[in-house]
Every structure is written in structure tokens, then in C-alpha cells.
Amino acid sequence: MKTENLKHDSAIKHVTGQSVYVNDLAFSGQLVGRVVYSKVASARIKSIDCAKALLVDGVSSILTYKDIPGKNQLGPVIHDEPCLAQDEVTFIGQAIVLIAAENLEAAFKAEKLIQIEFEELESILTLQDAIAKNNLLAPPRCIECGNVEEALQSAPHCISGELETGAQEHWYLETQSALAVPCEGKEMLVHASSQNPAETQAIVAEVLGVSKNEIEVEVRRMGGGFGGKETQGNHVAAWAALLANATRRPVGIQLFRDDDQIITGKRHRFLSKYSIGFDHSGKILAYSVELNSDAGAATDLSRAILERAMLHAENSYFIPNVKIVGKAYKTNLPSNTAFRGFGGPQGMAVIETAIDRIARFLKKDAAEIRKLNFYGTKTRNITPYGETVRNSRLDVMYEKLLVSANYVQRINAVAEFNKQNEFAKRGIALTPIKFGISFTTAFLNQAGALVHIYNDGTVAVNHGGTEMGQGLNTKIHGIASSEFGISPEFIKISSTNTSKVPNSSATAASSGSDLNGMAVKNAIDKLKSRLAEVAANELNVKLAVNSIQSNQIVFVGNEVLSTLFPNIKIAFAELVKLAYLKQVSLSATGFYKTPGIFFDRETGKGNPFLYYAYGMAVSEVQIDTLTGETKLLRTDILHDVGDSLNEEIDIGQIEGGFIQGVGWVTTEEIKWDKSGNQLTHSPDTYKIPTVNDIPAVFNVELLKGYPNEGTIRKSKAVGEPPLMLAFSVWLAIKDAVSAVGNHEFEPQFSLPATAEVVLLSIEEIRKKVLGVGG
Ligand code: MTE
Ligand code: MOS
């Protein structure tokens, strides 16, 4: 049976303003919290003087690190991130002082009166500088198979190069926010905008110096997270909780957009170096890559992100000899963090560049080279880390997409257009993705649920996942409805709350519905087996038989019946009432852990993923060769979500993820000045895609007829993978620039390909053309 296809919350609630976010909540006596942060990138703190600020009318409390009752620590994995700066600051945006006041005006006034004396120190602000100084965050890591040095030596051709990929700002519409409410004794309730309520709970408990059972964290929804609230939603929650604890009054913090962009970490920028060996046909024989990431000032999730980058370094391609080295460097910038794709995009960008270069070198179509190197289904299917790629969909998707996107004809049309036009050039590219699903930290692959049936026949479903716009709760709603065989209107998905489901993992790694869907199903299965027993008894009595067993009972269409006598039914609500009267428990917990997942970091081998999600895109762009402006004309996407849990939501995720990726590869550029000040901390200088950037022809299709065995309702995760389909746009731009020189000179490209990058690249090519011609 198909899973109930429900409308996303946003369909009605968001657009009518009914959806509740942290900042919509109000408690009596609530204060506003403000974070005072460092304006210098690296310095020793000589003194902090808050005396004058404390005298400001309306100021309730001002806190420094000295006022933290518990540990001065926010580090989620490694404890290297102070909650409030103590003796030194290591980046612009680092929190130093917290203010609670009756209103923002008073808080601003107080902030101006706080005096902090710094002794500035030398800072590291670029990845190049960090590499030169060998300022490593952790020892380098390596994943290796075959003998890469030998294979590179003996390969008929070898290309080497460097690629820079840029940072990216999350730009969730709801900035970081939290509301902490002190309750009885040491208890604290925190309404958080967090992808990871259990970790928010842990960190709040730690800074307050209380145990976890005193802290309740509730997340109704986020106005977007995109990875930016996987760890860094904890920060505002900890700050609000410290202020609420000090004042004994509720304290809300919602960062202003500029502050949010200055304070929080981004997608890691990378500087990667590669060599790729191949034969005359374009078959890849060896690939050596060094991935260098800018971790920022603290560890945060940088190690896991680097690991995922390494595990996606070969993307969809089988390569017999591979060496992947990963290094994360510390710089004096905010600690970089999770961002949709979690390092995957940075790893894949390098191999996609390398393959594009192979094609240009051999003067062949890049799509053909890609196809030639795809993972096979029976042979050529072992990854560099030793996991077997089962059920590759790459070949079948390639065949289908080539036809639906009319690829071959369009290549010719593009060439024809370029012949006719001097100041406008077009380019086209096809790129695939293969994305590993599961947390690479194996123990995180677990989830819990708590399902109640009330004696009026209605159901409340709780699970440990969080809703950030990706439609997880709508998918879970559909799953619960299908599994219970009752209409969705009888079911509610409650807010995520640490008191209901404990020790949950972050909603991340695209595995929200995989993990929580299974946990919810597990709870529902328990309840159904209890109800089935009551139903079997009741039907036996009704029909005066004793042949009906509980395992023959089915739940369908709001009714419960035996397959032996399908005409005699009990209404679900009636059965629930009966069970209640018979003193049967109508509440159950559910649990799920992903089977067979392991990864040995020392050897770089294992089975880190339960399965892979696949996608493929063809994009066509047009550039203005006088301005460098790019227009995305058309994109065709074919994506593999197994049996979809909710087609509209999946298509929405594919469209949204892809466009977010288009932003990363085109216009979203973060710049800093020489002192480490971000120059792009608001929408007037940081350009995310708008409705204008969506291609006029945008065909998104789901791969039909390929169920994914062993997951909830045979579905596949969808949240992150489509972002990486944007490489098709970036490489189409490169193709268009290449056309300026009639494909005789290869453009060199960094990512993002902003108008500036495109124009400079065109100028380079023009010089070469003139050089040859003259
Ligand atoms: N979609 C929306 N609308 N908003 C978001 O914040 N986050 C993405 C993706 N899709 C996000 C989103 C990221 S980074 C992840 S990991 C997944 O959703 C998380 O949710 P899932 O595991 O339920 O897919
Ligand atoms: Mo997503 S980057 O795993 O939160």
C-alpha cells in the first residue's frame, strides 16, 4: 500500500501564520537576552568591565565566564569551545558577555557601556596561511586502496591540479533562537530551535551544572536548519539558560541576521589538491587527493565532516587505486559546522572537476567519461573504504535521463548557438551523485518513539526527530496513518521533547525519516499486537467461533477485522475503547537501530552506510561574456528515493536542495577583510538564490519502480543528496566559458563561479585566443 500522501505543514500553517516558532512564544516576566561578542579575531583579554552597564535602567543581569555555575563549555564532541570567552578570544563573533534586560533598547545601551580591553595577537585567517603554518586541528586521516603512486606513474595520462571550494552561509529564515524558562528548583524548560534537542539538553545541563533530568528541551519546529542548528543551536540555548538561571525569569534570545551571520560557523571551505591517472578511453586508473578544510576556531563537527568528504571523494566512480588524505586546519574564524551534504559536496567537487578535465583533455563528452567510470552492479563495485555498492542505479538513471533531457540533441544545439553568438555563450553538463546514508559515527544510528492511543481512538505520535521544513513530521504522520490503517485526522505528531523521547540523535545525515520512521513503526507494531488480541477475542465472541487468531487481524480503513471473516469489522475507535476497559496499555515506546554499520577510522575501512541514494542532473546555462552574468536556462533531474514516503515533499526537497546547491556554486560568496571581519553578513552583500534564479524549465522526476528493501516502507533518504546535483550548473558554466575560446583552452575555475570569477576566466581565455591568433 502507498504511504498516505499528506500536505506539508507549510501548505496552510506557514502561509497563514499559524505555525509557531520560538520567537512567537511569550511568558510573563520575560526578558530579552543579548550576546556581546568579540570584534577582534585573536587577542588576549586584559579586562572586562561591566560596572557602568549594570547601572542602565532595565538591565537585569550581566554575565561573564565567571558567572557560569557549571562548565564553561559548548564543544559538542571535543571540549574545545568556551561558552563565554575567558582569557582569550579566537574569532570575531565569539561570545564574551551576556546581558538580560527588560527590552532591547536597554540591552543595547548596556552593551555600549561594557569595556573590554584586548591585547591583539597574530591571527590565521586563510586556509593557505593555516596550511603554511601546519596549524592542524587533528592528525591527518587517510583512506587508501590499491597502489596509487605506481598506478599514477604507469597511467597513459595524468592531470594534476588544485581546487578551492567556498564557504556557505546557512541562511535559515529563522535565525538562531531560544527561550529558557526557569521552573521549580533546578528545573529549566528550553524552547529551542535545534536539530539536536538531546544535545541542547546536555549542554544546557553542563553550563548550569545540573543533571540532564532537570532540563527539558522542546522543539516544535525550526524555520530552517540546513545543518546550522545541528550543534550551533545549542549556543543560544545555553546563553538563554544562563541568563534565565541568573535572573530566575524567562529569557528569550533571537539573533539579528547580521549577528547570526557573524557569530555562527558556515560550510567548510576546502583547498584540495589532486592527481588523476587515466587511459586513452577516459577510464580512470588512479586518483590521489588531499582534502584540506578550514575548521575555524574549534572542532565542532569538523572531523566528521572531513570524514564524509573523504568517503565521497570518488562520488559515483569506481577507481581501482585511490588515496584520499584529509586534513582539517584551525583558523581564527567562527567554528565551521554541518551544512547540507556535510562535507560530501566538498569531496565530490574535486573528482567532478578532474573528470571534466579528462574529457576536455581527450576532447570527449564529459557525460561519456562519467558513464564509463560509474560503479558497476556486479564488478567494479567496491569503494575505496571497502563497502560494496549494492544496487547501483547509476546506469539505469543515465539511460533514462539522457532521453528525458534530450541530452545529445541539446549538445548540438548548444554548439550551434555558440557558433552564432559572440557575447552570449551556452554550456551544458550532466553530473551524477551517489550519497551514503547513515551517520558515519555508527552509534548515532538509533532512534526512539513514544506513541499513545487515547481512549477516544485518537493517537499522539512522538519521536526524537525534529521538523525543520524538510517535512519529517508530515512523513511520520503518513507512516503512522498507513501503519495504523486509520485516517490522518485521528493522528497528531507532537513537538519533539526530551522528556518524551530521550537520548535522540540529531536530525541530520538525511536519516530523519529512516530512523524515526522505523522507531515509530516499532511502537505501532507493539500497540497493534495488543489491540489485535482484544480484537480476536471480540470477533470470536461476536461470531460465536474460536478460530480467529490475533495474527490474522488487520487494521485498514479505520477498521479492524479478521481476514477469515472480512465482512465483520470493529471500528478502530471502538476497539480502543474496549481495550481500555479491558485494562490493556495503550502506550508504547519504539526503538530502532540501523543494522550492520561500522567503520574503522584507523584503517579507513568498513561499511559506514546502510545504502546509497542516487541522483543525476543535466543543466544548461547561458553566460553574458561582457558581464560574466550567468543564467540557468534548464535543469532536468532524475532522483532515486526508493518508494517515496511523500512524493510532493520529496520533489520539494530535490528542488530546494538543488537550488541551495546552485547558490553555493554560483553567487554565494563569503569574503573577509584582512582583520577577519566578514564583509558579507547580510542579504545585501550575500546573495542567495531567489525565485529569479530558478530555471525556466525545471523538470524533476523520481525514479519509479526501484524500492529500497530494508528501510521504512522501502523509501530512501532525500534531504541532502540533491544539493550536489548543482555541480551540473557549475560545470555547465565552465563549458560556456570554454566556448569563448572555441574549447581550445581550458578555463580554470574555483567554486563558486561568481560573475567575477566567470568574467576573469573569460578574460584569460580571450588573452590566450589573441596570443595564438596574433
Ligand atoms: N529542508 C528544509 N526545508 N529545511 C532544512 O533545514 N535541512 C536539510 C534537509 N532538508 C533542511 C531541509 C538537511 S542539512 C538535512 S540533514 C535533512 O533535511 C534533515 O532532515 P531529514 O533527515 O528528515 O531529511
Ligand atoms: Mo544535515 S548537514 O546532516 O543537518
XYZ file of C-alpha atoms and ligand atoms in Angstrom, residues 195 226-228 230 338-342 468 507-510 720, ligand 2:
20
model
C 18.216 19.949 15.198
C 20.294 23.061 6.992
C 22.909 21.737 9.433
C 23.417 25.161 11.025
C 22.899 20.660 14.451
C 27.371 20.975 9.393
C 25.788 22.158 6.160
C 23.566 20.062 3.908
C 25.851 17.423 2.413
C 28.179 17.514 5.432
C 12.978 21.996 10.077
C 18.084 15.091 12.882
C 20.826 15.083 10.318
C 22.621 12.969 7.756
C 19.283 12.864 5.900
C 20.934 16.314 1.402
Mo 22.319 17.994 7.762
S 24.060 18.921 7.242
O 23.176 16.496 8.158
O 21.998 18.706 9.252
